mmCIF file of N, CA and C in Angstrom:
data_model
loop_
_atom_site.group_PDB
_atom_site.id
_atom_site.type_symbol
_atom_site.label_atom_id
_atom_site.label_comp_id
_atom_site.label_asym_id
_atom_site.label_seq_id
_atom_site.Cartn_x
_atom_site.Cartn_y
_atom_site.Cartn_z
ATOM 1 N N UNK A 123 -1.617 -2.643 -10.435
ATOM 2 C CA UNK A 123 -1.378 -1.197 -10.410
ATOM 3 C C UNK A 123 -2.427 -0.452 -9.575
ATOM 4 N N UNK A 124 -3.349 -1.312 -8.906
ATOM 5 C CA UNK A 124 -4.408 -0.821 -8.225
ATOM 6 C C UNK A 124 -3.852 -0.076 -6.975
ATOM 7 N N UNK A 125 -3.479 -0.744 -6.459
ATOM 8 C CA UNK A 125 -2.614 -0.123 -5.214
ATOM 9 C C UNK A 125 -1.639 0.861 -5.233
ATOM 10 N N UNK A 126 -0.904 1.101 -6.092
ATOM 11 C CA UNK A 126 -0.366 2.357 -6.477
ATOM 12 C C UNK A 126 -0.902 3.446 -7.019
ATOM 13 N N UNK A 127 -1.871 3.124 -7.655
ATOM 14 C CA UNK A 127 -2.906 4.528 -7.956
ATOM 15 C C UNK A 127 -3.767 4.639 -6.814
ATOM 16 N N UNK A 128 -4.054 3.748 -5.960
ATOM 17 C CA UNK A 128 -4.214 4.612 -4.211
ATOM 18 C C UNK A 128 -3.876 5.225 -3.738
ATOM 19 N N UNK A 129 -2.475 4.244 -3.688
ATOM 20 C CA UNK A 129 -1.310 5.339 -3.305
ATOM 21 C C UNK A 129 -0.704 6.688 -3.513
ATOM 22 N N UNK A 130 -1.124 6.515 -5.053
ATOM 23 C CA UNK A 130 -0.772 8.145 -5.972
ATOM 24 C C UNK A 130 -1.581 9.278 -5.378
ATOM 25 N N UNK A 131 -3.257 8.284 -5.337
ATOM 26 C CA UNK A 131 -4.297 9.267 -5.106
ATOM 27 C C UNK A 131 -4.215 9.583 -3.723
ATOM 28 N N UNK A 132 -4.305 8.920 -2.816
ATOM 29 C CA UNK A 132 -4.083 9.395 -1.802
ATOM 30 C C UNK A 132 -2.951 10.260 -1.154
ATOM 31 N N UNK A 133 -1.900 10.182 -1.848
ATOM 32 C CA UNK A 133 -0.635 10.917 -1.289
ATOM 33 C C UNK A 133 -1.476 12.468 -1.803
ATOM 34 N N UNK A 134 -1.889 13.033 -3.298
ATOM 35 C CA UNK A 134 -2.398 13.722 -4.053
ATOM 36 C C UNK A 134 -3.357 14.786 -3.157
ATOM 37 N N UNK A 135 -4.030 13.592 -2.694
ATOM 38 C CA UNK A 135 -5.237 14.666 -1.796
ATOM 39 C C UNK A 135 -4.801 15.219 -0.264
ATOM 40 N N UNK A 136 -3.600 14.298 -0.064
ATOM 41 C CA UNK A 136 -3.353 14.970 1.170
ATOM 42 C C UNK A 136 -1.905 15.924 0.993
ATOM 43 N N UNK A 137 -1.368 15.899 0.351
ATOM 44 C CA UNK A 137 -0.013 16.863 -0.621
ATOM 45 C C UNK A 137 -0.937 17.867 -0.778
ATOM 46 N N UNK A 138 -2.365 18.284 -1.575
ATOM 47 C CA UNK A 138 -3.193 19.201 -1.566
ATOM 48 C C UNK A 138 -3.668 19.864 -0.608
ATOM 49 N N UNK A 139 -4.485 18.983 0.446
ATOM 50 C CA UNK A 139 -4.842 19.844 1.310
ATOM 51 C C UNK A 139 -3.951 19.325 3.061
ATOM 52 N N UNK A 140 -3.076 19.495 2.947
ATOM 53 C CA UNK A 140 -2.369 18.594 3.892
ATOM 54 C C UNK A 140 -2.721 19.069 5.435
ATOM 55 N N UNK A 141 -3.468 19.994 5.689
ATOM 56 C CA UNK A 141 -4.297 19.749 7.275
ATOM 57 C C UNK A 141 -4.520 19.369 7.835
ATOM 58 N N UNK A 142 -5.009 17.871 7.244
ATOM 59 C CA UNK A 142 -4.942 16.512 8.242
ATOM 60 C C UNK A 142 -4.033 16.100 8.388
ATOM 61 N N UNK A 143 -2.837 16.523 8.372
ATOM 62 C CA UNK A 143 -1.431 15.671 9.120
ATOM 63 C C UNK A 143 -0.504 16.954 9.458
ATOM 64 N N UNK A 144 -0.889 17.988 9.710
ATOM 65 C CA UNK A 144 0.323 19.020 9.841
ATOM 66 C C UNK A 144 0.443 18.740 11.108
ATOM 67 N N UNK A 145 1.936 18.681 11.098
ATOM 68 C CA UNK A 145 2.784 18.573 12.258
ATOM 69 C C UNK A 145 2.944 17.013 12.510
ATOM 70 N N UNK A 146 3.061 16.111 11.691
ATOM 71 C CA UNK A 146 2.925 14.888 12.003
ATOM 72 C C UNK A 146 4.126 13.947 11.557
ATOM 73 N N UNK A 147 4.996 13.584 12.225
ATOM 74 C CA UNK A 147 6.291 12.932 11.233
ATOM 75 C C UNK A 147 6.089 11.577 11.530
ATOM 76 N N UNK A 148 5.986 10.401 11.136
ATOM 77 C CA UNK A 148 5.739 9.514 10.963
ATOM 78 C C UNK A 148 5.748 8.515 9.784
ATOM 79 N N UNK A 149 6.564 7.113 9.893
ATOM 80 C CA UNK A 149 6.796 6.573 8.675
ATOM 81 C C UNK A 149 5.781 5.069 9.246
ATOM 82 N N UNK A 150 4.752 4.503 7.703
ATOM 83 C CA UNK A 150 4.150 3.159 7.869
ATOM 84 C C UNK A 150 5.008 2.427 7.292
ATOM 85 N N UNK A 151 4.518 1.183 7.078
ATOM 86 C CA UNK A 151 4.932 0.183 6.263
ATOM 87 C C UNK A 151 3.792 -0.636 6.257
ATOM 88 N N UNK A 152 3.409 -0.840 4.719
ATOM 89 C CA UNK A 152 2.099 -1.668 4.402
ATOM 90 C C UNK A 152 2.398 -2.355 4.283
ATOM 91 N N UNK A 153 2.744 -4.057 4.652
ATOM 92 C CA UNK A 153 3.341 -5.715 3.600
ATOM 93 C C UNK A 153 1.465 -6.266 3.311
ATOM 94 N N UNK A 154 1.900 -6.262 2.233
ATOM 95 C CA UNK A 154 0.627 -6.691 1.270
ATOM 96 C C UNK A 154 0.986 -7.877 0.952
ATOM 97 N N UNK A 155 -0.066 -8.637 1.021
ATOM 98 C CA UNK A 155 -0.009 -9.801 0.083
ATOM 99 C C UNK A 155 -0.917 -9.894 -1.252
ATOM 100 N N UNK A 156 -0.986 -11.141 -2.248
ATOM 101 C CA UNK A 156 -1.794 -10.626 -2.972
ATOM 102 C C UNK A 156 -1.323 -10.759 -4.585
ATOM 103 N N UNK A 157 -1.834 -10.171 -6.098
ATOM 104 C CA UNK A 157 -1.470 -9.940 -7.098
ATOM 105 C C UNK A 157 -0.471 -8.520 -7.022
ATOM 106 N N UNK A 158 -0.606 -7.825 -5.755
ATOM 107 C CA UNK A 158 0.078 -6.283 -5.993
ATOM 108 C C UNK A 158 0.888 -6.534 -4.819
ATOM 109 N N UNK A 159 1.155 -8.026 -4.056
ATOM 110 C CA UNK A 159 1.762 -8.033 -2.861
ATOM 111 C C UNK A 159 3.249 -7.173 -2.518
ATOM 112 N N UNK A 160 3.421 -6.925 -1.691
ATOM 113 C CA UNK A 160 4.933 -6.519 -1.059
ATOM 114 C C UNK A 160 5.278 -5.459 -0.414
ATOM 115 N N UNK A 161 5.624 -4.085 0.254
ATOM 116 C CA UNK A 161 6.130 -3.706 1.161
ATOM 117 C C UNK A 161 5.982 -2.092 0.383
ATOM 118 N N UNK A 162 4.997 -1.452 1.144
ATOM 119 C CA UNK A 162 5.046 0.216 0.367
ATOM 120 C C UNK A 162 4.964 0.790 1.656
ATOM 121 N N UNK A 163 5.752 1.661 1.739
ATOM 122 C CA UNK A 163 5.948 2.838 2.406
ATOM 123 C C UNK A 163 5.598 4.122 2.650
ATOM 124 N N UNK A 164 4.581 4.693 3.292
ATOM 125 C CA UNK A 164 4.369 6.300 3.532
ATOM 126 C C UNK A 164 5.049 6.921 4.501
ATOM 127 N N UNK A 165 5.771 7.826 4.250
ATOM 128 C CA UNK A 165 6.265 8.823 4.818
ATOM 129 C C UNK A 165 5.475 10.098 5.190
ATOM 130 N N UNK A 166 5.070 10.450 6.163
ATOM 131 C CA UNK A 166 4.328 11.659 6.383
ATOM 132 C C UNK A 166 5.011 12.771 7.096
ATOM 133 N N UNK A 167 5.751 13.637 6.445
ATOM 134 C CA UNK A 167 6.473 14.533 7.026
ATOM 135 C C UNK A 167 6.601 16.091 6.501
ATOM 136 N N UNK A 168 6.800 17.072 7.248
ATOM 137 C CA UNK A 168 7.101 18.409 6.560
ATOM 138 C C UNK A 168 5.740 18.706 5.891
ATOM 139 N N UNK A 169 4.676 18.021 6.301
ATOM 140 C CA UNK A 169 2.700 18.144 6.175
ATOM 141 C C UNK A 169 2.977 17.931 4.259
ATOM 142 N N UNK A 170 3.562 16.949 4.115
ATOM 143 C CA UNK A 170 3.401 16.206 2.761
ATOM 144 C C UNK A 170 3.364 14.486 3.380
ATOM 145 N N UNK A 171 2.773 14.203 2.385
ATOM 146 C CA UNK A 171 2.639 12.410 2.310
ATOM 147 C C UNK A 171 3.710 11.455 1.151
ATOM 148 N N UNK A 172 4.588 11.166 0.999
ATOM 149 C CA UNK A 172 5.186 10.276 -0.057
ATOM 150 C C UNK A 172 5.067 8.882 0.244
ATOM 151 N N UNK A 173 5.030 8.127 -0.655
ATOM 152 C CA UNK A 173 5.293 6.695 -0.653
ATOM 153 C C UNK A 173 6.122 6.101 -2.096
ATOM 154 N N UNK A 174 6.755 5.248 -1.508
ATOM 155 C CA UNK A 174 7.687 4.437 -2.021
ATOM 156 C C UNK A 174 7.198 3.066 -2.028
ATOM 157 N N UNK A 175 7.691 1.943 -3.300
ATOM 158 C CA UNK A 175 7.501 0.356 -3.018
ATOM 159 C C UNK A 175 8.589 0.020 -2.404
ATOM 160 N N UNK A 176 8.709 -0.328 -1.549
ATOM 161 C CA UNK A 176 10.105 -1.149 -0.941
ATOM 162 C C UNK A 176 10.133 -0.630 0.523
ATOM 163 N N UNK A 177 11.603 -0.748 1.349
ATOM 164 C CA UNK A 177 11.490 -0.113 2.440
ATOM 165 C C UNK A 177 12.842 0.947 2.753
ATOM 166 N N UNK A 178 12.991 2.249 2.786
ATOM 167 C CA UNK A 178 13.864 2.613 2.778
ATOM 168 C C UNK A 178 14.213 3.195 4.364
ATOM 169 N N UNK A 179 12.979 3.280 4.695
ATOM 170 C CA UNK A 179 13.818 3.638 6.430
ATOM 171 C C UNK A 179 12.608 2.735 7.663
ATOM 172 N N UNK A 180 13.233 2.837 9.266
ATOM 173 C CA UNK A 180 12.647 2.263 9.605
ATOM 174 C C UNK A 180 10.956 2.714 9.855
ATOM 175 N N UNK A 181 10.255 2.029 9.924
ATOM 176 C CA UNK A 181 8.964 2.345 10.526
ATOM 177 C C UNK A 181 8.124 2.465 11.792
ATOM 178 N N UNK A 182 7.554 3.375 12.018
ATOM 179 C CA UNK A 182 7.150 3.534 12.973
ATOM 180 C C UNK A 182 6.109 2.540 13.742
ATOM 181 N N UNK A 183 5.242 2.346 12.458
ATOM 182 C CA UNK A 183 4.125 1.341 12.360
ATOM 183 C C UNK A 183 3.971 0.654 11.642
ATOM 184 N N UNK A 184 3.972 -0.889 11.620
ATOM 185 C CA UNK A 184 3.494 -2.148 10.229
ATOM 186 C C UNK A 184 2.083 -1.860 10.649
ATOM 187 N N UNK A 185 1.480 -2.168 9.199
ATOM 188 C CA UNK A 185 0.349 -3.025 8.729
ATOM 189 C C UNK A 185 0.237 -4.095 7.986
ATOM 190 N N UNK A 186 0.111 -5.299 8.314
ATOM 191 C CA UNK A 186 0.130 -6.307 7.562
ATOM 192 C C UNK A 186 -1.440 -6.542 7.111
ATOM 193 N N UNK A 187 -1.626 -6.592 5.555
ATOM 194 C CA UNK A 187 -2.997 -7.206 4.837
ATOM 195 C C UNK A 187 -2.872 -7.349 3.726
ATOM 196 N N UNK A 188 -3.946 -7.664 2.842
ATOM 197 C CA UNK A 188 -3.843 -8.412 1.336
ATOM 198 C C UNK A 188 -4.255 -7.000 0.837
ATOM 199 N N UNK A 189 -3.808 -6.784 -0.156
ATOM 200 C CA UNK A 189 -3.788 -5.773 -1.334
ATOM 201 C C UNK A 189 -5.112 -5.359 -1.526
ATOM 202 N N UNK A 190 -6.345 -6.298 -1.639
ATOM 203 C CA UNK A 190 -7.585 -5.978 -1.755
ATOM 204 C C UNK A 190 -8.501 -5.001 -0.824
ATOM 205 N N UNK A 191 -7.982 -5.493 0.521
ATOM 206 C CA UNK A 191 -8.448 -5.226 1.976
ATOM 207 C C UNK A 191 -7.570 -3.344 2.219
ATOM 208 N N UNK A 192 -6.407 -3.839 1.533
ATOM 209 C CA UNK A 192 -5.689 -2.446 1.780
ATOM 210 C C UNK A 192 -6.547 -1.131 1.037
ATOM 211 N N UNK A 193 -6.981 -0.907 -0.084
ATOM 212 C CA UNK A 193 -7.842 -0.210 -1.180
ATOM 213 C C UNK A 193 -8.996 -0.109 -0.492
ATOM 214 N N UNK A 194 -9.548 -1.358 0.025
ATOM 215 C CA UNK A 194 -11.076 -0.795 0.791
ATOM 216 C C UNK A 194 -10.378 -0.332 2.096
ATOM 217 N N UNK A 195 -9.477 -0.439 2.841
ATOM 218 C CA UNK A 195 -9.410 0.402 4.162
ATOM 219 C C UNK A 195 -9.249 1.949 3.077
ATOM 220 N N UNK A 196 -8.472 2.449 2.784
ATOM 221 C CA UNK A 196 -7.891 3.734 2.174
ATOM 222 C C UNK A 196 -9.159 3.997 1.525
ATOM 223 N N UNK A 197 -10.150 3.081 1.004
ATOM 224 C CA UNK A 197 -11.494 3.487 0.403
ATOM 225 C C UNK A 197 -12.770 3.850 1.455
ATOM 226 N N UNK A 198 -12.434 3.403 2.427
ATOM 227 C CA UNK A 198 -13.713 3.606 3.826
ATOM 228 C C UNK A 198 -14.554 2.370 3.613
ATOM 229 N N UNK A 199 -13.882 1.590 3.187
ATOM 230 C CA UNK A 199 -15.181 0.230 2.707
ATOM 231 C C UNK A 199 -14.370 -1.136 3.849
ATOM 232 N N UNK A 200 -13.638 -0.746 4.153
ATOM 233 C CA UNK A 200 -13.287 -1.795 5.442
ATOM 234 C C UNK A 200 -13.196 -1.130 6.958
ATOM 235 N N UNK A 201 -13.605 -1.460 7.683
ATOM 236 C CA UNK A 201 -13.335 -1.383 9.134
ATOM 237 C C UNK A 201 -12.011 -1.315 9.904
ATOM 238 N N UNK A 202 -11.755 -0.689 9.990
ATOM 239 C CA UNK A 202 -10.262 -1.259 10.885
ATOM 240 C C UNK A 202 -10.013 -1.972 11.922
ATOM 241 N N UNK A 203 -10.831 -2.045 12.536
ATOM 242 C CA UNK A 203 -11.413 -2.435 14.002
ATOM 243 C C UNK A 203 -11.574 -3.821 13.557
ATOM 244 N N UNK A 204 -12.394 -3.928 13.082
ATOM 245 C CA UNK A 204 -12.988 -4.617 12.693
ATOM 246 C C UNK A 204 -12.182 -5.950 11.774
ATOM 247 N N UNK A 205 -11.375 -5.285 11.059
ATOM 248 C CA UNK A 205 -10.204 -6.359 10.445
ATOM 249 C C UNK A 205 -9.303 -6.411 11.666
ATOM 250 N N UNK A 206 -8.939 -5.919 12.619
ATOM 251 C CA UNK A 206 -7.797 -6.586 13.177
ATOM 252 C C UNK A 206 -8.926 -7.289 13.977
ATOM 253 N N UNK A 207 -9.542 -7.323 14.332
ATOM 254 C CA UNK A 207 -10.231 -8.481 15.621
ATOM 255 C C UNK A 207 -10.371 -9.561 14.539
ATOM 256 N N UNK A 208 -10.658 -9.676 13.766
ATOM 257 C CA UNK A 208 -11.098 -10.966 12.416
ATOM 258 C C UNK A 208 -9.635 -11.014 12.092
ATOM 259 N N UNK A 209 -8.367 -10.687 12.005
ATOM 260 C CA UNK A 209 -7.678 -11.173 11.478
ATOM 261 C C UNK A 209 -6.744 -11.035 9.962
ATOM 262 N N UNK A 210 -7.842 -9.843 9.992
ATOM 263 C CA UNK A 210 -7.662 -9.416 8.420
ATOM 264 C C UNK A 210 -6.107 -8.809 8.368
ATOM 265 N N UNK A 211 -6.069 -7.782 9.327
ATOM 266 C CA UNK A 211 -4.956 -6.695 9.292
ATOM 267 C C UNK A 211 -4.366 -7.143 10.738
ATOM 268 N N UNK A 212 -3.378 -6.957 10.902
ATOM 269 C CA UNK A 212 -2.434 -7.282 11.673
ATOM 270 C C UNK A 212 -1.337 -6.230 11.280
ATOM 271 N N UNK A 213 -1.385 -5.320 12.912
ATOM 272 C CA UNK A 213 -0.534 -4.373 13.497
ATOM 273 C C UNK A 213 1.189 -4.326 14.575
ATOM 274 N N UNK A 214 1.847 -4.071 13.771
ATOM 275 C CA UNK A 214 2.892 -3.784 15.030
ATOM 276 C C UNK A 214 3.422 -2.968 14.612
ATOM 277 N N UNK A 215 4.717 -2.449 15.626
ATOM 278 C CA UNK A 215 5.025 -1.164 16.165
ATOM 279 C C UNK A 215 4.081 -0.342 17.315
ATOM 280 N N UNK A 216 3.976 0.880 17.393
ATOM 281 C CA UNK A 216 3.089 2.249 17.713
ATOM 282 C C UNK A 216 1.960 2.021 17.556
ATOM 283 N N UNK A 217 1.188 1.224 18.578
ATOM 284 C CA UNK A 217 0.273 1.235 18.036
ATOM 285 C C UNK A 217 -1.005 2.727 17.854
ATOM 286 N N UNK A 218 -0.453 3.559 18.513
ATOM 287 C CA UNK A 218 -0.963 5.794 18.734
ATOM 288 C C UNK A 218 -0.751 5.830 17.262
ATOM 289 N N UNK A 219 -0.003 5.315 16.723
ATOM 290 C CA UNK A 219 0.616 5.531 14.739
ATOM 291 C C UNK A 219 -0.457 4.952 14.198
ATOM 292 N N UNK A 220 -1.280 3.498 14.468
ATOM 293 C CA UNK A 220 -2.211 3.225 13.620
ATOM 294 C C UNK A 220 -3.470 4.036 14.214
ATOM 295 N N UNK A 221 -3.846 4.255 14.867
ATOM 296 C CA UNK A 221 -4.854 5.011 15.908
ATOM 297 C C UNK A 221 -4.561 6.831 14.623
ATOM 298 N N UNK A 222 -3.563 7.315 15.233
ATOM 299 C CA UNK A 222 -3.446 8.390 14.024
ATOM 300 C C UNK A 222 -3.953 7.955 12.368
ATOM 301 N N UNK A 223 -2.902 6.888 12.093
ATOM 302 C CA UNK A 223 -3.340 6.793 10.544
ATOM 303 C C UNK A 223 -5.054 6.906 10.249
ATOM 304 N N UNK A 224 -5.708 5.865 11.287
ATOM 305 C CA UNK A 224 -6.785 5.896 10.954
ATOM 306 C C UNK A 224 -7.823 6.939 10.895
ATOM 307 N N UNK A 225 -7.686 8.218 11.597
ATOM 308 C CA UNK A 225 -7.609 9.339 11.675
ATOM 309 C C UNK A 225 -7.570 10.124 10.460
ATOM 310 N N UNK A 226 -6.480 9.651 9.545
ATOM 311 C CA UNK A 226 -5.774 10.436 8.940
ATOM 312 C C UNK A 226 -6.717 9.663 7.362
ATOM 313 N N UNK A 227 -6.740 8.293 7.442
ATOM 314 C CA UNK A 227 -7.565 7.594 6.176
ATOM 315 C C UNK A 227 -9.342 8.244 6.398
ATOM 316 N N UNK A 228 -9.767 8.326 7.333
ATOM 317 C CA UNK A 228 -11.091 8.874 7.324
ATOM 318 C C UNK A 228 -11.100 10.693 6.958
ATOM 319 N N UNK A 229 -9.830 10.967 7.447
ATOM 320 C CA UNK A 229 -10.052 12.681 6.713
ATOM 321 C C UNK A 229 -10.076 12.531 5.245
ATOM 322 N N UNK A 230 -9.442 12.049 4.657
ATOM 323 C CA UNK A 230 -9.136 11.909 3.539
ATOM 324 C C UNK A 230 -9.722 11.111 2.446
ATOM 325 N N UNK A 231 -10.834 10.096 3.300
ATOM 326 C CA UNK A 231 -11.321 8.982 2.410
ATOM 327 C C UNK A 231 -12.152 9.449 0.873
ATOM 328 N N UNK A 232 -12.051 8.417 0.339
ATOM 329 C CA UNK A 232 -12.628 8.499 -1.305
ATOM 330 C C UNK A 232 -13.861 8.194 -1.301
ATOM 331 N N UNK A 233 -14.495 7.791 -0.618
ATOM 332 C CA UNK A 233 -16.278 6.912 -0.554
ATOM 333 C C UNK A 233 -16.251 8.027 0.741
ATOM 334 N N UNK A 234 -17.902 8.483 0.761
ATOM 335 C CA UNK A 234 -18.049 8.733 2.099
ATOM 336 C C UNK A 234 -19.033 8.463 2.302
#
């Protein structure tokens, strides 16, 4: 349930102060592996954030990583850079979409 109360929290703080994404329409797709593994979805549109478990439309941008790695990126405790050259996270689609997201996880981060 770790990853969904990220998810909660993070949709929360940016549904609150949604500045860091106004004007931004864009859908991810996280595939996690892991104890919380499988396929969650953010939608960032209309300067709100939702997410869903599953996949209901297409995406703009994958992120592929393990559930653990996902919580410390959204926490500021992983690198991004830094996991895709190591292997950690693995990107396709847009890649301007992960370049934004990351953008968008440092406005918003929980650790600073």
């Amino acid at each position: 349930m770790q990853v969904q109360k990220t998810l909660q929290d993070l949709s929360n703080r940016i549904n609150d102060q949604p500045q860091g994404i106004t004007g931004l329409h864009a859908i991810y797709h996280f595939v996690l592996s892991g104890e919380e593994g499988g396929t969650y979805e953010i939608v960032f549109a209309d300067n709100q954030a939702d997410y869903t478990l599953g996949v209901t439309r297409e995406a703009g941008c994958k992120l592929e990583l393990s559930d653990k790695d996902f919580i410390k990126l959204v926490e500021g405790r992983l690198n991004p850079t830094v996991a895709f050259v190591t292997g950690k996270l693995k990107i396709s689609g847009e890649m301007g979409l992960s370049f934004k997201l990351q953008t968008i996880l440092h406005h918003y981060q929980t650790q600073k």
